[in-house]
PDB file of C-alpha atoms in Angstrom:
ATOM      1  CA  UNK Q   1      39.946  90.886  72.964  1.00 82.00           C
ATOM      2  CA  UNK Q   2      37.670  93.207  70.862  1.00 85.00           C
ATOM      3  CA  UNK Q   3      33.965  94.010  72.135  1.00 83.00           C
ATOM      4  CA  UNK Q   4      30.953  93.566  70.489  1.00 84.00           C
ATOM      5  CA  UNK Q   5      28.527  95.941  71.010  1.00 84.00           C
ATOM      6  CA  UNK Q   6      25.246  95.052  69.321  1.00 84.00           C
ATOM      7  CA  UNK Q   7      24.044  91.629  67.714  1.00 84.00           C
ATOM      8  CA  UNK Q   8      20.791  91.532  66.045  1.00 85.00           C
ATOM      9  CA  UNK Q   9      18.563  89.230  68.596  1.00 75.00           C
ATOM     10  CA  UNK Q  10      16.755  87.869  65.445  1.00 81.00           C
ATOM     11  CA  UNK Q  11      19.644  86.462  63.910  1.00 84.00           C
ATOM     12  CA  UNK Q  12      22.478  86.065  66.802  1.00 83.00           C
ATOM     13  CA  UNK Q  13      24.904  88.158  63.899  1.00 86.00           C
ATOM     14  CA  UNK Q  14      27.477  90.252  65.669  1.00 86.00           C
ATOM     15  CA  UNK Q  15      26.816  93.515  64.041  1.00 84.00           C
ATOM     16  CA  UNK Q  16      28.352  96.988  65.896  1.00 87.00           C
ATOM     17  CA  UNK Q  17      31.380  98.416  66.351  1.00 89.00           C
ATOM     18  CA  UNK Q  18      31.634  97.070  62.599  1.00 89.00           C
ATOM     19  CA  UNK Q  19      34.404  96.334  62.064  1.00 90.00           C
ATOM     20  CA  UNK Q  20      34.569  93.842  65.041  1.00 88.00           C
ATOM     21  CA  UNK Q  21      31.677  92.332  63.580  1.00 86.00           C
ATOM     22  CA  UNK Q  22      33.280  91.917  60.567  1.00 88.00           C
ATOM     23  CA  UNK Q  23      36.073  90.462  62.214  1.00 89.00           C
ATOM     24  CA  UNK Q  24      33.917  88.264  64.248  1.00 89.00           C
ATOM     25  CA  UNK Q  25      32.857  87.189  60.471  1.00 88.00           C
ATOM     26  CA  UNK Q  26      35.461  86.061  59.017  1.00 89.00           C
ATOM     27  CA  UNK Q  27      37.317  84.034  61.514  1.00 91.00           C
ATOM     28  CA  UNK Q  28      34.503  81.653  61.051  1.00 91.00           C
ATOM     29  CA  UNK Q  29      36.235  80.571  57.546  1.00 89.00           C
ATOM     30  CA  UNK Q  30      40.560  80.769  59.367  1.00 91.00           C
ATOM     31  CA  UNK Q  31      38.927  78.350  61.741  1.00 93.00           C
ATOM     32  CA  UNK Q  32      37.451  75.697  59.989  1.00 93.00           C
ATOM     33  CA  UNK Q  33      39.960  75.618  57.674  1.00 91.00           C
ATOM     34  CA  UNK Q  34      42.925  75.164  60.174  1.00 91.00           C
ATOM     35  CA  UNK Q  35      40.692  72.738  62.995  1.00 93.00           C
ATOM     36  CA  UNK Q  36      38.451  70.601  60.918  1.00 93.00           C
ATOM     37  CA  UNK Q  37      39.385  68.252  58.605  1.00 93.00           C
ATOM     38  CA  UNK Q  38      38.898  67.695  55.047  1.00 93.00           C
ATOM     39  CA  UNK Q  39      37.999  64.406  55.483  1.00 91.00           C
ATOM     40  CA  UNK Q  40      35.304  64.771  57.215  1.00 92.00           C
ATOM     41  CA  UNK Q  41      32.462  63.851  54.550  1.00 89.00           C
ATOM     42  CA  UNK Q  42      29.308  65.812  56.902  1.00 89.00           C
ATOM     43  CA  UNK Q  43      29.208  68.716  59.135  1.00 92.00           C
ATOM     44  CA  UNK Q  44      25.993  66.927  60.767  1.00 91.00           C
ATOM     45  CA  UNK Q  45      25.719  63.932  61.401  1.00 85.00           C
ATOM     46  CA  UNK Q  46      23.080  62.303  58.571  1.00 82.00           C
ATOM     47  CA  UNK Q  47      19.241  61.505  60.363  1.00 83.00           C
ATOM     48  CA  UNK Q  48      19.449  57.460  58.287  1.00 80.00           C
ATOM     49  CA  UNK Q  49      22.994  57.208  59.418  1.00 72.00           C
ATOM     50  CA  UNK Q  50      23.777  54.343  61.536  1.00 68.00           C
ATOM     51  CA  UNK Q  51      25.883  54.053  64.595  1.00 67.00           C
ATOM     52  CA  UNK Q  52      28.646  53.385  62.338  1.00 65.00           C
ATOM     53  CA  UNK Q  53      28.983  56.639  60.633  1.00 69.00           C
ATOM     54  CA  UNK Q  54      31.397  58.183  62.153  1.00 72.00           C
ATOM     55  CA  UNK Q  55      32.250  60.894  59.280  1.00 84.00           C
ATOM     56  CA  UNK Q  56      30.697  64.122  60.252  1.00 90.00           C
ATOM     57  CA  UNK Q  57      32.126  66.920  63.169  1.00 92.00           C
ATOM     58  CA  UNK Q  58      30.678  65.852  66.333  1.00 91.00           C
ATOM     59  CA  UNK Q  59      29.502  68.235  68.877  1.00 92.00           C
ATOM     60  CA  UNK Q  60      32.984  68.383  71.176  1.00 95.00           C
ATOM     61  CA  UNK Q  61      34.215  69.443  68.096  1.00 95.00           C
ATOM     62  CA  UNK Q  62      32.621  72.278  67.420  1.00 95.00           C
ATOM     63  CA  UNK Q  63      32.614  73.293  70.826  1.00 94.00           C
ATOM     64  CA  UNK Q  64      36.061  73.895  70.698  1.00 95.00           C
ATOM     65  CA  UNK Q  65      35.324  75.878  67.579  1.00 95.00           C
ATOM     66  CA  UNK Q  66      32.928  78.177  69.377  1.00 93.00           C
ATOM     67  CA  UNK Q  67      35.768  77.973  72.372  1.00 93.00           C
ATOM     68  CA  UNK Q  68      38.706  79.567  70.143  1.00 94.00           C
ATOM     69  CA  UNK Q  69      36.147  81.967  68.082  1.00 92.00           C
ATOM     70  CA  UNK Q  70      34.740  83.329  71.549  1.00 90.00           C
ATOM     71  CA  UNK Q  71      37.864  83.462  73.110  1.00 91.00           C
ATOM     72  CA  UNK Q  72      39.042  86.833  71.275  1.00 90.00           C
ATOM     73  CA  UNK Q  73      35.451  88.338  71.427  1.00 88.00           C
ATOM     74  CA  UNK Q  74      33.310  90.081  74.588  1.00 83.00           C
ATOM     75  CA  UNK Q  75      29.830  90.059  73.619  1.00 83.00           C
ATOM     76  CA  UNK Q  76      27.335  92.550  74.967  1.00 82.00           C
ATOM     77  CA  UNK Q  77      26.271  92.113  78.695  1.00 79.00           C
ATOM     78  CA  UNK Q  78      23.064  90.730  78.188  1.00 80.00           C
ATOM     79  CA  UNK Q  79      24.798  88.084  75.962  1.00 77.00           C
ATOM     80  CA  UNK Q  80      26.882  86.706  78.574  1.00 77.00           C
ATOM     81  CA  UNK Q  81      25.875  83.868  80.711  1.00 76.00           C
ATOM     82  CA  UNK Q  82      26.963  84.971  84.131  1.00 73.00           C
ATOM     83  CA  UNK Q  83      27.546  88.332  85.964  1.00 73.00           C
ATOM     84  CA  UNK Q  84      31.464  89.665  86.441  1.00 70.00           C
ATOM     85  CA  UNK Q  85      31.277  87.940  89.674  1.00 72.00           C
ATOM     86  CA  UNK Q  86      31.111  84.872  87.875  1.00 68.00           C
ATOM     87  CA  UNK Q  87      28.463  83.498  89.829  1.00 73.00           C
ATOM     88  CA  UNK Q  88      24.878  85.318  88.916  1.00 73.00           C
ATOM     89  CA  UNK Q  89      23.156  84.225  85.782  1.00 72.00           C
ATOM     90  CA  UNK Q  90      22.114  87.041  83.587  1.00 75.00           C
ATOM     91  CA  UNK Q  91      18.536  86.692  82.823  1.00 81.00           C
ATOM     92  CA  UNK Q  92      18.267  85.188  79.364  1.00 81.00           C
ATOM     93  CA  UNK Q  93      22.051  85.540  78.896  1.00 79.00           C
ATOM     94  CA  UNK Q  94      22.360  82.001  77.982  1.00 81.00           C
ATOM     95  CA  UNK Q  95      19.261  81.677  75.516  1.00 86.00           C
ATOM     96  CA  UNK Q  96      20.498  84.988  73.437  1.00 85.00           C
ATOM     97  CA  UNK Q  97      24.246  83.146  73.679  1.00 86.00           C
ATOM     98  CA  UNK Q  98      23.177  80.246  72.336  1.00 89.00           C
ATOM     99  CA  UNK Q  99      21.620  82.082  69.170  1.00 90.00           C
ATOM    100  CA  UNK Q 100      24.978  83.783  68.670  1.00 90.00           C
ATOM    101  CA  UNK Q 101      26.710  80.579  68.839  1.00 92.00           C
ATOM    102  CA  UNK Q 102      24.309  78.947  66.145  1.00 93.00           C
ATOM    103  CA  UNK Q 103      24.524  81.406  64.065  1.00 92.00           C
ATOM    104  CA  UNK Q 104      28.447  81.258  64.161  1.00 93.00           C
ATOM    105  CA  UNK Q 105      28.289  77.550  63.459  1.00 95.00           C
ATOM    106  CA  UNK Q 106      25.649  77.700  60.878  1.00 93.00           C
ATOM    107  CA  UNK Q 107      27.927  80.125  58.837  1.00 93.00           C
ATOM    108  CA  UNK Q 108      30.969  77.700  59.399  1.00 94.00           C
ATOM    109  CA  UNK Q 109      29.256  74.772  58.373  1.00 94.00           C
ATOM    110  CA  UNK Q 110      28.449  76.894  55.101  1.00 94.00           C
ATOM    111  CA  UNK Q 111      31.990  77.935  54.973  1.00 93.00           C
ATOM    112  CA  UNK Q 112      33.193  73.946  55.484  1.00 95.00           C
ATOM    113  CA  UNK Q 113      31.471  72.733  52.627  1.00 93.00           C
ATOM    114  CA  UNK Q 114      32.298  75.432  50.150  1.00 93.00           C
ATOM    115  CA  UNK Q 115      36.065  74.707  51.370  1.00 93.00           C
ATOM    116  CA  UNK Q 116      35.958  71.108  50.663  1.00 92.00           C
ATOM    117  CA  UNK Q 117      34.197  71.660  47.113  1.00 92.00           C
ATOM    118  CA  UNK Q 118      36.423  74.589  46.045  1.00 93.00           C
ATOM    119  CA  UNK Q 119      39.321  72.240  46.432  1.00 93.00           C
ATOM    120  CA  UNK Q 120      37.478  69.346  44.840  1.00 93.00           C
ATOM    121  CA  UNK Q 121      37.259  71.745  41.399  1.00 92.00           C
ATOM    122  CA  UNK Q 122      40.421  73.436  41.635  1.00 93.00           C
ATOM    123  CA  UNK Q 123      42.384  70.297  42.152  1.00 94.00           C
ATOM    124  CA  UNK Q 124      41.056  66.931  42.405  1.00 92.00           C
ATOM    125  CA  UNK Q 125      38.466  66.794  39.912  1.00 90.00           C
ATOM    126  CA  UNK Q 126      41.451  68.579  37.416  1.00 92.00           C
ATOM    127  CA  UNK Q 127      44.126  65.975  38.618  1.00 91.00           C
ATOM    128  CA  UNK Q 128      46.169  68.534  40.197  1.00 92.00           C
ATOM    129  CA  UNK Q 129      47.524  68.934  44.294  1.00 92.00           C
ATOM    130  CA  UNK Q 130      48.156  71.998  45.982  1.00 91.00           C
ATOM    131  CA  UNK Q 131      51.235  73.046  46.718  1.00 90.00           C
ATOM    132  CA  UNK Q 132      51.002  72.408  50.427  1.00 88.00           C
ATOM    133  CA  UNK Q 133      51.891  76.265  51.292  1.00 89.00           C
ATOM    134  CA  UNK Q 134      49.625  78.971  53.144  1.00 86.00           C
ATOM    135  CA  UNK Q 135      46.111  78.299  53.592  1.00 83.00           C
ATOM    136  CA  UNK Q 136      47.005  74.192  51.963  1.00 88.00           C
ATOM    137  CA  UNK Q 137      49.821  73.511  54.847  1.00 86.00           C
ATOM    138  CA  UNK Q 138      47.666  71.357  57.304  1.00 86.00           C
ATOM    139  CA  UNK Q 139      46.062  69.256  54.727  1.00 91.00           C
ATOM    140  CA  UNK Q 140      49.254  67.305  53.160  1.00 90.00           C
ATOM    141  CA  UNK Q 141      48.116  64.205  55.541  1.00 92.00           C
ATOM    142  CA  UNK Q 142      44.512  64.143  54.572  1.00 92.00           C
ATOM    143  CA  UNK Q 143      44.846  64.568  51.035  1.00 94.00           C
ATOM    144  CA  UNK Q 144      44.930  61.433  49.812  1.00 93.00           C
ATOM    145  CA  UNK Q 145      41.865  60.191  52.135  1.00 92.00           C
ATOM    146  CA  UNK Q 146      40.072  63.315  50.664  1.00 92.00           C
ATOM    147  CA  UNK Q 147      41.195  62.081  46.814  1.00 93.00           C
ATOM    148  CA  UNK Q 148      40.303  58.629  47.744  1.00 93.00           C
ATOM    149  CA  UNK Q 149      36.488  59.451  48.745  1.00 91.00           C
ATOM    150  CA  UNK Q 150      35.961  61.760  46.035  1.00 92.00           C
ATOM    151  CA  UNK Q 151      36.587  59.658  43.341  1.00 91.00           C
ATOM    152  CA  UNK Q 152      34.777  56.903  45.221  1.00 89.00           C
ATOM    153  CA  UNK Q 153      31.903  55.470  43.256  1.00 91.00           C
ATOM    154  CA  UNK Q 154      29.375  56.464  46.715  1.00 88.00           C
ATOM    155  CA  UNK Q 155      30.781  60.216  46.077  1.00 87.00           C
ATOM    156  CA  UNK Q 156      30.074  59.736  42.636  1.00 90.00           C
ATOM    157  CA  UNK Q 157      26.692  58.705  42.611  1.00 90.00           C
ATOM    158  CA  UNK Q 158      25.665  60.994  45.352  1.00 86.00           C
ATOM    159  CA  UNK Q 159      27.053  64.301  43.431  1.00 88.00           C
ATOM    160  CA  UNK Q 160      24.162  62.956  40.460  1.00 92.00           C
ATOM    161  CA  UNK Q 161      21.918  62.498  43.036  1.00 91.00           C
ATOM    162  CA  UNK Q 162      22.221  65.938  44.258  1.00 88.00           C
ATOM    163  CA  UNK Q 163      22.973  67.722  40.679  1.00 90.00           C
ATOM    164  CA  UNK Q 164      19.386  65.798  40.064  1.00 93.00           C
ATOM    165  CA  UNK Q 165      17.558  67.457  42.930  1.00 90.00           C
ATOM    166  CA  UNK Q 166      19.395  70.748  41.709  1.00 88.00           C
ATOM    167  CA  UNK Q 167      17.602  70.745  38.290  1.00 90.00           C
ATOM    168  CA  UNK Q 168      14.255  70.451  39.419  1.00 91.00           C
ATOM    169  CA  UNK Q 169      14.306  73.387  41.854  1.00 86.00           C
ATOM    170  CA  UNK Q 170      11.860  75.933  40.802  1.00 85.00           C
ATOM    171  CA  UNK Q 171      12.883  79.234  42.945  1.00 82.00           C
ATOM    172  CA  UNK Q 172      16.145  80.011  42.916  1.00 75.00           C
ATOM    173  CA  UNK Q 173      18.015  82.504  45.302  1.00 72.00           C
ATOM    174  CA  UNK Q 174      19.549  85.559  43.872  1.00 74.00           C
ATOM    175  CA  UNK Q 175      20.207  87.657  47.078  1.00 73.00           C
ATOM    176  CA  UNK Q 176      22.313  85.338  49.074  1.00 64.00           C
ATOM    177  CA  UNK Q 177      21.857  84.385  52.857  1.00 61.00           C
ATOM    178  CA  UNK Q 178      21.778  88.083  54.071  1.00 59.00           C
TER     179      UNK Q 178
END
């Protein structure tokens, strides 16, 4: 297990030693990629979705996600919800937890959807597959559901609905989320 020892209390981003923050980083990306599937359509589930919606990664889900991330990590004292007896709260331990866990699933929910749409332009909207080897192994059984909603006419219509909303932003961001 590595140890975090700093994480900026604004933010909940694991920052010293760095480069167990780093680390801490980037198995956001190794995770999503090997525990959530592609077909999946939301990471949230939509606000005017009905009961019926059932496409988006529930709560149990990512859970787990936090689960396996956490599992390598030991955050600072004061980020940890009980003493080492196991028993006594720390004092605001769970609150500053929490933030660390949103901000890890904020960042894989970022890193979700840029993995679906990087494969959607490298290979389905070119007509192409993967070759089903390294970071492509687990997805050879959700492919085709994947294929089959993106060149559904509701995927369709809601890319132009979205590249619509794109044009008439004003402000763009240049520095990225940092």
């Amino acid at each position: 297990r590595f140890t975090i020892d700093y994480v900026k209390d604004v933010t909940g981003k694991p920052t010293l030693p760095e480069e167990n923050g780093r680390m801490f980083v980037s198995q956001y990306g190794v995770l999503v990629r090997d525990h959530v599937a592609i077909t999946f359509q939301e990471w949230n589930k939509p606000k005017k979705a009905g009961p019926e919606f059932t496409s988006y990664v529930n709560n149990e889900m990512k859970n787990n996600l936090w689960e396996k991330l956490i599992s390598h990590f030991h955050l600072p004292r004061e980020y940890e919800e009980f003493e080492v007896d196991g028993t006594t709260p720390v004092p605001g331990g769970r609150e500053r937890r929490e933030r660390v866990k949103q901000f890890a699933l904020s960042k894989m929910a970022e890193l979700f959807r840029r993995h679906k749409n990087e494969l959607y332009s490298a290979y389905v909207a070119q007509g192409k597959t993967p070759d089903w080897k390294g970071k492509y192994e687990g997805l050879r059984e959700q492919w085709p559901a994947f294929v089959q909603y993106r060149n559904s006419p509701e995927a369709k219509a809601r890319s132009e609905k979205n590249k619509l909303n794109a044009h008439k932003k004003k402000y763009h961001h240049k520095l990225g989320p940092g």
